[in-house]
PDB file of C-alpha atoms and ligand atoms in Angstrom:
ATOM      1  CA  MET A 279     123.334  82.200  91.120  1.00 89.00           C
ATOM      2  CA  TYR A 280     123.937  82.379  87.386  1.00 96.00           C
ATOM      3  CA  LYS A 281     120.735  83.161  85.491  1.00 97.00           C
ATOM      4  CA  ARG A 282     119.923  83.984  81.891  1.00 98.00           C
ATOM      5  CA  VAL A 283     118.296  87.374  81.469  1.00 98.00           C
ATOM      6  CA  LEU A 284     116.826  88.692  78.215  1.00 98.00           C
ATOM      7  CA  THR A 285     116.580  92.460  78.130  1.00 98.00           C
ATOM      8  CA  ILE A 286     114.548  94.248  75.470  1.00 98.00           C
ATOM      9  CA  GLN A 287     115.184  97.972  75.038  1.00 98.00           C
ATOM     10  CA  ASP A 288     116.722 100.444  72.625  1.00 98.00           C
ATOM     11  CA  ILE A 289     120.352 101.105  71.868  1.00 98.00           C
ATOM     12  CA  SER A 290     120.969 104.830  72.348  1.00 98.00           C
ATOM     13  CA  CYS A 291     124.485 104.947  70.947  1.00 98.00           C
ATOM     14  CA  VAL A 292     125.415 107.954  73.117  1.00 98.00           C
ATOM     15  CA  GLY A 293     123.688 108.926  76.355  1.00 98.00           C
ATOM     16  CA  GLN A 294     124.222 106.273  79.057  1.00 98.00           C
ATOM     17  CA  CYS A 295     120.733 104.841  79.154  1.00 98.00           C
ATOM     18  CA  SER A 296     118.747 101.761  78.113  1.00 98.00           C
ATOM     19  CA  MET A 297     120.855  98.957  76.573  1.00 98.00           C
ATOM     20  CA  THR A 298     124.220 100.648  77.138  1.00 98.00           C
ATOM     21  CA  VAL A 299     123.556 100.603  80.882  1.00 98.00           C
ATOM     22  CA  ALA A 300     121.479  97.401  81.172  1.00 98.00           C
ATOM     23  CA  LEU A 301     124.045  95.125  79.529  1.00 98.00           C
ATOM     24  CA  PRO A 302     127.093  96.216  81.582  1.00 98.00           C
ATOM     25  CA  ILE A 303     125.134  96.368  84.853  1.00 99.00           C
ATOM     26  CA  LEU A 304     123.566  92.924  84.439  1.00 98.00           C
ATOM     27  CA  SER A 305     126.947  91.514  83.402  1.00 98.00           C
ATOM     28  CA  ALA A 306     128.614  93.114  86.432  1.00 98.00           C
ATOM     29  CA  CYS A 307     125.916  91.474  88.568  1.00 98.00           C
ATOM     30  CA  GLY A 308     127.247  88.173  87.227  1.00 98.00           C
ATOM     31  CA  GLN A 309     124.276  87.279  85.050  1.00 98.00           C
ATOM     32  CA  GLU A 310     124.213  85.984  81.471  1.00 98.00           C
ATOM     33  CA  THR A 311     122.621  88.802  79.505  1.00 98.00           C
ATOM     34  CA  CYS A 312     120.890  88.316  76.160  1.00 98.00           C
ATOM     35  CA  ILE A 313     119.667  91.384  74.314  1.00 98.00           C
ATOM     36  CA  LEU A 314     116.908  92.266  71.899  1.00 98.00           C
ATOM     37  CA  PRO A 315     117.375  95.847  70.662  1.00 98.00           C
ATOM     38  CA  SER A 316     114.057  97.620  70.078  1.00 97.00           C
ATOM     39  CA  ALA A 317     115.532 100.508  68.070  1.00 97.00           C
ATOM     40  CA  VAL A 318     118.859 102.173  67.384  1.00 98.00           C
ATOM     41  CA  LEU A 319     119.152 105.914  68.087  1.00 98.00           C
ATOM     42  CA  SER A 320     122.177 108.170  67.687  1.00 98.00           C
ATOM     43  CA  THR A 321     121.514 109.522  71.213  1.00 98.00           C
ATOM     44  CA  HIS A 322     118.672 109.350  73.703  1.00 97.00           C
ATOM     45  CA  THR A 323     115.766 111.726  73.108  1.00 95.00           C
ATOM     46  CA  TYR A 324     115.952 113.900  76.229  1.00 91.00           C
ATOM     47  CA  GLY A 325     117.990 117.064  75.695  1.00 92.00           C
ATOM     48  CA  PHE A 326     119.528 116.122  72.363  1.00 96.00           C
ATOM     49  CA  THR A 327     117.913 117.358  69.134  1.00 95.00           C
ATOM     50  CA  ASN A 328     117.855 115.859  65.629  1.00 96.00           C
ATOM     51  CA  PHE A 329     118.719 112.361  66.861  1.00 97.00           C
ATOM     52  CA  THR A 330     118.363 109.469  64.404  1.00 98.00           C
ATOM     53  CA  PHE A 331     115.837 106.673  65.139  1.00 97.00           C
ATOM     54  CA  HIS A 332     115.899 103.292  63.419  1.00 97.00           C
ATOM     55  CA  ASP A 333     112.939 101.177  64.493  1.00 97.00           C
ATOM     56  CA  LEU A 334     113.674  97.426  64.722  1.00 97.00           C
ATOM     57  CA  THR A 335     110.040  96.360  65.272  1.00 97.00           C
ATOM     58  CA  GLU A 336     109.884  94.299  62.078  1.00 97.00           C
ATOM     59  CA  ASP A 337     112.883  92.167  63.094  1.00 98.00           C
ATOM     60  CA  ILE A 338     111.325  90.988  66.340  1.00 98.00           C
ATOM     61  CA  PRO A 339     108.947  88.202  65.197  1.00 98.00           C
ATOM     62  CA  SER A 340     111.653  86.374  63.207  1.00 98.00           C
ATOM     63  CA  ILE A 341     114.136  86.664  66.090  1.00 98.00           C
ATOM     64  CA  ARG A 342     111.498  85.185  68.436  1.00 98.00           C
ATOM     65  CA  GLN A 343     110.767  82.359  66.001  1.00 98.00           C
ATOM     66  CA  HIS A 344     114.444  81.477  65.720  1.00 98.00           C
ATOM     67  CA  TRP A 345     114.832  81.362  69.499  1.00 98.00           C
ATOM     68  CA  GLU A 346     111.756  79.149  69.747  1.00 97.00           C
ATOM     69  CA  LYS A 347     113.207  76.737  67.147  1.00 97.00           C
ATOM     70  CA  GLU A 348     116.459  76.633  69.126  1.00 97.00           C
ATOM     71  CA  ASN A 349     114.508  75.886  72.347  1.00 96.00           C
ATOM     72  CA  ILE A 350     116.139  78.848  74.049  1.00 96.00           C
ATOM     73  CA  ALA A 351     114.786  79.637  77.530  1.00 96.00           C
ATOM     74  CA  PHE A 352     115.207  82.637  79.813  1.00 97.00           C
ATOM     75  CA  ASP A 353     115.001  82.966  83.600  1.00 97.00           C
ATOM     76  CA  TYR A 354     114.066  86.649  83.398  1.00 98.00           C
ATOM     77  CA  ILE A 355     112.724  88.858  80.616  1.00 98.00           C
ATOM     78  CA  TYR A 356     113.227  92.534  81.439  1.00 98.00           C
ATOM     79  CA  THR A 357     111.882  95.203  79.095  1.00 98.00           C
ATOM     80  CA  GLY A 358     112.585  98.938  78.974  1.00 98.00           C
ATOM     81  CA  TYR A 359     112.185 101.644  76.314  1.00 98.00           C
ATOM     82  CA  LEU A 360     110.389 100.123  73.325  1.00 97.00           C
ATOM     83  CA  GLY A 361     110.233 101.426  69.782  1.00 90.00           C
ATOM     84  CA  SER A 362     106.533 101.500  68.898  1.00 94.00           C
ATOM     85  CA  THR A 363     103.022 100.498  69.946  1.00 97.00           C
ATOM     86  CA  LEU A 364     103.157  97.591  67.482  1.00 97.00           C
ATOM     87  CA  GLN A 365     106.366  96.445  69.141  1.00 98.00           C
ATOM     88  CA  ILE A 366     104.623  96.224  72.502  1.00 98.00           C
ATOM     89  CA  GLY A 367     102.337  93.620  70.908  1.00 98.00           C
ATOM     90  CA  TYR A 368     105.372  91.664  69.685  1.00 98.00           C
ATOM     91  CA  VAL A 369     106.858  91.783  73.185  1.00 98.00           C
ATOM     92  CA  LYS A 370     103.616  90.242  74.472  1.00 98.00           C
ATOM     93  CA  ASP A 371     104.179  87.403  71.983  1.00 97.00           C
ATOM     94  CA  ILE A 372     107.674  86.958  73.446  1.00 98.00           C
ATOM     95  CA  PHE A 373     106.224  86.813  76.974  1.00 97.00           C
ATOM     96  CA  ALA A 374     103.734  84.182  75.803  1.00 96.00           C
ATOM     97  CA  ALA A 375     106.425  82.123  74.066  1.00 96.00           C
ATOM     98  CA  PHE A 376     109.081  82.211  76.817  1.00 94.00           C
ATOM     99  CA  ALA A 377     107.267  82.995  80.067  1.00 79.00           C
ATOM    100  CA  LYS A 378     107.014  79.373  81.094  1.00 78.00           C
ATOM    101  CA  ASN A 379     109.101  77.125  83.323  1.00 80.00           C
ATOM    102  CA  GLY A 380     109.318  79.818  85.989  1.00 89.00           C
ATOM    103  CA  CYS A 381     110.548  82.653  83.770  1.00 97.00           C
ATOM    104  CA  LYS A 382     109.815  86.000  85.436  1.00 98.00           C
ATOM    105  CA  THR A 383     108.772  89.044  83.415  1.00 98.00           C
ATOM    106  CA  ILE A 384     109.756  92.535  84.525  1.00 98.00           C
ATOM    107  CA  VAL A 385     108.516  95.654  82.716  1.00 98.00           C
ATOM    108  CA  ASP A 386     109.984  99.103  83.171  1.00 98.00           C
ATOM    109  CA  PRO A 387     107.520 101.232  81.159  1.00 98.00           C
ATOM    110  CA  ALA A 388     110.320 103.778  80.433  1.00 98.00           C
ATOM    111  CA  MET A 389     108.140 106.361  78.706  1.00 98.00           C
ATOM    112  CA  GLY A 390     108.120 109.532  80.780  1.00 97.00           C
ATOM    113  CA  ASP A 391     109.282 111.614  83.702  1.00 96.00           C
ATOM    114  CA  HIS A 392     108.466 114.877  85.513  1.00 96.00           C
ATOM    115  CA  GLY A 393     104.786 114.678  84.479  1.00 98.00           C
ATOM    116  CA  LYS A 394     105.422 114.313  80.738  1.00 97.00           C
ATOM    117  CA  LEU A 395     105.805 111.525  78.209  1.00 97.00           C
ATOM    118  CA  TYR A 396     109.171 111.400  76.397  1.00 95.00           C
ATOM    119  CA  PRO A 397     109.222 112.740  72.811  1.00 91.00           C
ATOM    120  CA  LEU A 398     107.877 110.116  70.309  1.00 91.00           C
ATOM    121  CA  PHE A 399     105.281 108.716  72.768  1.00 96.00           C
ATOM    122  CA  ASP A 400     101.559 109.460  73.053  1.00 97.00           C
ATOM    123  CA  GLU A 401      98.499 108.292  74.992  1.00 97.00           C
ATOM    124  CA  VAL A 402      98.006 105.318  72.659  1.00 98.00           C
ATOM    125  CA  TYR A 403     101.516 104.103  73.472  1.00 98.00           C
ATOM    126  CA  ALA A 404     100.895 104.640  77.194  1.00 98.00           C
ATOM    127  CA  ALA A 405      97.691 102.569  77.034  1.00 98.00           C
ATOM    128  CA  ALA A 406      99.512  99.734  75.242  1.00 98.00           C
ATOM    129  CA  MET A 407     102.312  99.893  77.817  1.00 98.00           C
ATOM    130  CA  ALA A 408      99.723  99.626  80.590  1.00 98.00           C
ATOM    131  CA  GLU A 409      98.546  96.346  79.032  1.00 98.00           C
ATOM    132  CA  LEU A 410     102.115  95.028  78.977  1.00 98.00           C
ATOM    133  CA  CYS A 411     102.647  96.051  82.621  1.00 98.00           C
ATOM    134  CA  ALA A 412      99.393  94.285  83.503  1.00 98.00           C
ATOM    135  CA  GLN A 413     100.869  91.014  82.208  1.00 97.00           C
ATOM    136  CA  ALA A 414     104.221  91.373  83.968  1.00 98.00           C
ATOM    137  CA  ASP A 415     105.278  89.660  87.189  1.00 98.00           C
ATOM    138  CA  ILE A 416     106.881  92.940  88.232  1.00 98.00           C
ATOM    139  CA  MET A 417     106.294  96.451  86.869  1.00 98.00           C
ATOM    140  CA  ILE A 418     108.716  99.291  87.683  1.00 99.00           C
ATOM    141  CA  PRO A 419     107.050 102.625  86.854  1.00 98.00           C
ATOM    142  CA  ASN A 420     107.924 106.058  88.183  1.00 98.00           C
ATOM    143  CA  ILE A 421     105.048 108.307  89.294  1.00 98.00           C
ATOM    144  CA  THR A 422     104.702 109.944  85.851  1.00 98.00           C
ATOM    145  CA  GLU A 423     104.425 106.589  84.092  1.00 98.00           C
ATOM    146  CA  ALA A 424     102.059 105.292  86.753  1.00 98.00           C
ATOM    147  CA  CYS A 425      99.777 108.306  86.189  1.00 98.00           C
ATOM    148  CA  PHE A 426      99.742 107.901  82.409  1.00 98.00           C
ATOM    149  CA  MET A 427      98.890 104.207  82.764  1.00 98.00           C
ATOM    150  CA  THR A 428      96.108 104.631  85.327  1.00 98.00           C
ATOM    151  CA  GLY A 429      94.631 108.051  84.484  1.00 98.00           C
ATOM    152  CA  HIS A 430      95.524 109.221  87.998  1.00 98.00           C
ATOM    153  CA  PRO A 431      96.209 112.996  87.984  1.00 98.00           C
ATOM    154  CA  TYR A 432      99.930 113.820  88.138  1.00 98.00           C
ATOM    155  CA  GLN A 433     101.182 115.914  91.079  1.00 97.00           C
ATOM    156  CA  GLU A 434     104.704 117.201  91.731  1.00 94.00           C
ATOM    157  CA  THR A 435     104.156 117.055  95.469  1.00 95.00           C
ATOM    158  CA  TYR A 436     101.862 114.614  97.219  1.00 97.00           C
ATOM    159  CA  ASP A 437     101.246 112.742 100.432  1.00 97.00           C
ATOM    160  CA  GLU A 438     101.027 109.064 101.320  1.00 97.00           C
ATOM    161  CA  ALA A 439      97.279 108.940 100.586  1.00 98.00           C
ATOM    162  CA  TYR A 440      97.985 110.046  96.994  1.00 98.00           C
ATOM    163  CA  VAL A 441     100.582 107.291  96.559  1.00 98.00           C
ATOM    164  CA  ASP A 442      98.256 104.713  98.165  1.00 98.00           C
ATOM    165  CA  ALA A 443      95.520 105.571  95.640  1.00 98.00           C
ATOM    166  CA  LEU A 444      98.032 105.268  92.797  1.00 98.00           C
ATOM    167  CA  LEU A 445      99.309 101.916  94.103  1.00 98.00           C
ATOM    168  CA  ALA A 446      95.761 100.586  94.357  1.00 98.00           C
ATOM    169  CA  LYS A 447      95.134 101.456  90.705  1.00 98.00           C
ATOM    170  CA  LEU A 448      98.456  99.951  89.578  1.00 98.00           C
ATOM    171  CA  GLY A 449      97.795  96.832  91.635  1.00 98.00           C
ATOM    172  CA  ALA A 450      94.355  96.441  90.079  1.00 97.00           C
ATOM    173  CA  MET A 451      95.877  96.374  86.572  1.00 97.00           C
ATOM    174  CA  GLY A 452      97.120  92.784  86.965  1.00 96.00           C
ATOM    175  CA  ASN A 453      98.414  90.191  89.410  1.00 95.00           C
ATOM    176  CA  GLY A 454     102.014  91.300  89.596  1.00 98.00           C
ATOM    177  CA  THR A 455     104.135  93.242  92.033  1.00 98.00           C
ATOM    178  CA  VAL A 456     104.432  97.021  91.705  1.00 98.00           C
ATOM    179  CA  VAL A 457     107.816  98.655  92.292  1.00 99.00           C
ATOM    180  CA  LEU A 458     107.111 102.398  92.262  1.00 98.00           C
ATOM    181  CA  THR A 459     110.215 104.597  92.029  1.00 98.00           C
ATOM    182  CA  GLY A 460     110.913 108.233  92.844  1.00 98.00           C
ATOM    183  CA  VAL A 461     108.561 108.362  95.835  1.00 98.00           C
ATOM    184  CA  GLY A 462     109.472 110.991  98.415  1.00 98.00           C
ATOM    185  CA  TYR A 463     107.317 112.583 101.107  1.00 97.00           C
ATOM    186  CA  ALA A 464     109.758 115.365 102.042  1.00 94.00           C
ATOM    187  CA  PRO A 465     111.642 117.754  99.731  1.00 90.00           C
ATOM    188  CA  ASP A 466     115.027 116.164 100.466  1.00 95.00           C
ATOM    189  CA  GLN A 467     113.918 112.528 100.417  1.00 97.00           C
ATOM    190  CA  THR A 468     113.191 110.038  97.666  1.00 98.00           C
ATOM    191  CA  GLY A 469     112.605 106.306  97.673  1.00 98.00           C
ATOM    192  CA  VAL A 470     110.939 103.223  96.315  1.00 98.00           C
ATOM    193  CA  VAL A 471     107.709 101.443  97.259  1.00 98.00           C
ATOM    194  CA  ILE A 472     107.061  97.757  96.720  1.00 98.00           C
ATOM    195  CA  TYR A 473     103.357  96.896  96.637  1.00 98.00           C
ATOM    196  CA  GLN A 474     102.302  93.272  96.607  1.00 96.00           C
ATOM    197  CA  ASN A 475      98.956  91.691  97.560  1.00 91.00           C
ATOM    198  CA  GLY A 476      97.873  94.893  99.293  1.00 92.00           C
ATOM    199  CA  GLN A 477     101.090  94.983 101.381  1.00 97.00           C
ATOM    200  CA  LYS A 478     103.379  97.995 101.161  1.00 98.00           C
ATOM    201  CA  TRP A 479     107.107  98.279 101.836  1.00 98.00           C
ATOM    202  CA  TYR A 480     108.998 101.582 101.565  1.00 98.00           C
ATOM    203  CA  TYR A 481     112.703 102.373 101.337  1.00 98.00           C
ATOM    204  CA  SER A 482     113.590 106.034 101.630  1.00 98.00           C
ATOM    205  CA  HIS A 483     116.945 107.782 101.295  1.00 98.00           C
ATOM    206  CA  PRO A 484     118.239 111.343 100.859  1.00 98.00           C
ATOM    207  CA  GLN A 485     117.538 112.849  97.444  1.00 97.00           C
ATOM    208  CA  GLU A 486     120.600 114.063  95.521  1.00 97.00           C
ATOM    209  CA  SER A 487     120.649 117.731  94.485  1.00 96.00           C
ATOM    210  CA  LYS A 488     120.165 117.018  90.776  1.00 96.00           C
ATOM    211  CA  SER A 489     118.212 114.464  88.764  1.00 95.00           C
ATOM    212  CA  TYR A 490     119.750 112.813  85.714  1.00 97.00           C
ATOM    213  CA  HIS A 491     118.538 111.048  82.656  1.00 96.00           C
ATOM    214  CA  GLY A 492     118.893 107.247  82.527  1.00 97.00           C
ATOM    215  CA  THR A 493     118.719 106.700  86.268  1.00 98.00           C
ATOM    216  CA  GLY A 494     115.407 104.827  85.927  1.00 98.00           C
ATOM    217  CA  ASP A 495     117.126 102.383  83.568  1.00 98.00           C
ATOM    218  CA  ILE A 496     120.047 102.037  85.985  1.00 98.00           C
ATOM    219  CA  PHE A 497     117.662 101.358  88.890  1.00 98.00           C
ATOM    220  CA  ALA A 498     115.738  98.711  86.939  1.00 99.00           C
ATOM    221  CA  SER A 499     118.912  97.014  85.656  1.00 99.00           C
ATOM    222  CA  ALA A 500     120.524  96.833  89.101  1.00 99.00           C
ATOM    223  CA  PHE A 501     117.212  95.648  90.598  1.00 99.00           C
ATOM    224  CA  VAL A 502     116.920  92.811  88.066  1.00 99.00           C
ATOM    225  CA  GLY A 503     120.610  91.942  88.484  1.00 98.00           C
ATOM    226  CA  ALA A 504     120.291  91.762  92.268  1.00 98.00           C
ATOM    227  CA  LEU A 505     117.075  89.733  92.060  1.00 98.00           C
ATOM    228  CA  ALA A 506     118.647  87.274  89.621  1.00 98.00           C
ATOM    229  CA  GLY A 507     121.572  86.970  92.022  1.00 98.00           C
ATOM    230  CA  GLY A 508     119.256  85.734  94.769  1.00 98.00           C
ATOM    231  CA  LYS A 509     118.419  88.918  96.696  1.00 98.00           C
ATOM    232  CA  THR A 510     114.852  89.454  97.906  1.00 98.00           C
ATOM    233  CA  MET A 511     112.798  92.107  96.167  1.00 98.00           C
ATOM    234  CA  GLU A 512     113.260  94.444  99.139  1.00 98.00           C
ATOM    235  CA  GLN A 513     117.039  93.916  99.222  1.00 98.00           C
ATOM    236  CA  ALA A 514     117.235  94.378  95.435  1.00 98.00           C
ATOM    237  CA  ALA A 515     115.244  97.636  95.584  1.00 98.00           C
ATOM    238  CA  ALA A 516     117.418  99.065  98.384  1.00 98.00           C
ATOM    239  CA  ILE A 517     120.651  98.099  96.595  1.00 98.00           C
ATOM    240  CA  ALA A 518     119.420  99.570  93.291  1.00 98.00           C
ATOM    241  CA  ALA A 519     118.335 102.808  95.019  1.00 98.00           C
ATOM    242  CA  GLU A 520     121.699 103.226  96.774  1.00 98.00           C
ATOM    243  CA  TYR A 521     123.568 102.427  93.554  1.00 98.00           C
ATOM    244  CA  VAL A 522     121.642 105.112  91.631  1.00 98.00           C
ATOM    245  CA  ALA A 523     122.314 107.668  94.383  1.00 98.00           C
ATOM    246  CA  LEU A 524     126.025 106.833  94.276  1.00 98.00           C
ATOM    247  CA  CYS A 525     126.111 107.109  90.450  1.00 98.00           C
ATOM    248  CA  ILE A 526     124.614 110.612  90.784  1.00 98.00           C
ATOM    249  CA  ARG A 527     127.126 111.636  93.459  1.00 98.00           C
ATOM    250  CA  LYS A 528     129.962 110.506  91.169  1.00 98.00           C
ATOM    251  CA  THR A 529     128.628 112.790  88.402  1.00 98.00           C
ATOM    252  CA  LEU A 530     127.615 115.984  90.228  1.00 98.00           C
ATOM    253  CA  ASP A 531     131.031 117.649  90.086  1.00 98.00           C
ATOM    254  CA  ASP A 532     131.201 117.546  86.268  1.00 98.00           C
ATOM    255  CA  PRO A 533     128.870 120.152  84.707  1.00 95.00           C
ATOM    256  CA  ASN A 534     129.678 118.918  81.178  1.00 96.00           C
ATOM    257  CA  HIS A 535     128.254 115.499  81.982  1.00 98.00           C
ATOM    258  CA  TRP A 536     124.573 116.502  81.748  1.00 97.00           C
ATOM    259  CA  TYR A 537     123.145 113.631  79.647  1.00 97.00           C
ATOM    260  CA  GLY A 538     123.557 110.692  82.049  1.00 98.00           C
ATOM    261  CA  VAL A 539     125.506 109.437  85.066  1.00 98.00           C
ATOM    262  CA  LYS A 540     128.962 107.897  85.404  1.00 98.00           C
ATOM    263  CA  PHE A 541     127.492 104.548  86.439  1.00 98.00           C
ATOM    264  CA  GLU A 542     130.630 102.658  85.375  1.00 98.00           C
ATOM    265  CA  THR A 543     132.684 104.240  88.156  1.00 98.00           C
ATOM    266  CA  ALA A 544     130.271 102.874  90.797  1.00 98.00           C
ATOM    267  CA  LEU A 545     130.105  99.285  89.494  1.00 98.00           C
ATOM    268  CA  PRO A 546     132.673  98.058  92.068  1.00 98.00           C
ATOM    269  CA  ASP A 547     130.411  99.475  94.812  1.00 98.00           C
ATOM    270  CA  LEU A 548     127.395  97.704  93.318  1.00 98.00           C
ATOM    271  CA  ILE A 549     129.278  94.401  93.296  1.00 98.00           C
ATOM    272  CA  GLN A 550     130.294  94.973  96.909  1.00 98.00           C
ATOM    273  CA  MET A 551     126.655  95.599  97.923  1.00 98.00           C
ATOM    274  CA  LEU A 552     125.635  92.397  96.111  1.00 98.00           C
ATOM    275  CA  ASN A 553     128.281  90.370  97.922  1.00 97.00           C
ATOM    276  CA  LYS A 554     127.160  91.455 101.392  1.00 93.00           C
TER     277      LYS A 554
HETATM  278  O1  PXL B 801     116.028 106.354  79.884  1.00 68.98           O
HETATM  279  C1  PXL B 801     114.905 106.101  79.137  1.00 68.98           C
HETATM  280  C2  PXL B 801     115.176 106.272  77.669  1.00 68.98           C
HETATM  281  C3  PXL B 801     115.650 105.203  76.960  1.00 68.98           C
HETATM  282  N1  PXL B 801     115.883 105.289  75.646  1.00 68.98           N
HETATM  283  C4  PXL B 801     115.691 106.429  74.972  1.00 68.98           C
HETATM  284  C5  PXL B 801     115.236 107.548  75.628  1.00 68.98           C
HETATM  285  C6  PXL B 801     114.955 107.464  76.997  1.00 68.98           C
HETATM  286  C7  PXL B 801     114.432 108.643  77.667  1.00 68.98           C
HETATM  287  O2  PXL B 801     114.253 109.690  77.119  1.00 68.98           O
HETATM  288  O3  PXL B 801     115.079 108.688  74.951  1.00 68.98           O
HETATM  289  C8  PXL B 801     115.938 106.480  73.505  1.00 68.98           C
END
């Protein structure tokens, strides 16, 4: 299936995250990929210091208007790291303008990890992101982002009852499906939960020895690519989880490669999983 995906996220020029992973992964999945950059940064903001940040918020309304005049339509709109709270409002306008004729909206809140928001974000941003997630057909938070959006207390370790309470709160935000990432009930396991109409599905796999920046973006991009290619949500989540794990394994032996994963080297494996 050849679909047209619009992805809205930043360009971190160096760092293997956001647009520089979404565009190649979606293309490798065989999908037409349109982009709307939310900001341009010299690097990502996690581990680098003194990065530049050029906010593109003000460009968004005129880009949307042009697309509307051209009668451009999208099959999927997938958003990641956004540049400002105001921009989240503009993305809602894009959803309203293009989310018709069966277009699916997918929001990765991309604003935190390990119990903390990324630099540049605050509680106001998190509340605005919760509103955007509430409107989406599918939201893809990790546990940190889920906690900031729901007010649920963050815990490093937890049991299934904790995750069930979190899922109930996420589910109550809107009518969409929740894809909760980074869920593991044993120290050496991680996985992904899909929660839809009160039904839960869980895919678990061994956790790699190190966590890397940008893997949430890689998961979401591969998930959207697989979904657009006709996989079910469960198949797409399992493929995306295995792809991320493989990207990590292909990076572990290089201590200088701390800022992201070598996702490019695992693209042939992703394509193979998609063709099964
Ligand atoms: O991977 C999420 C992400 C995307 N873009 C930028 C980031 C981050 C995480 O820190 O800094 C600019």
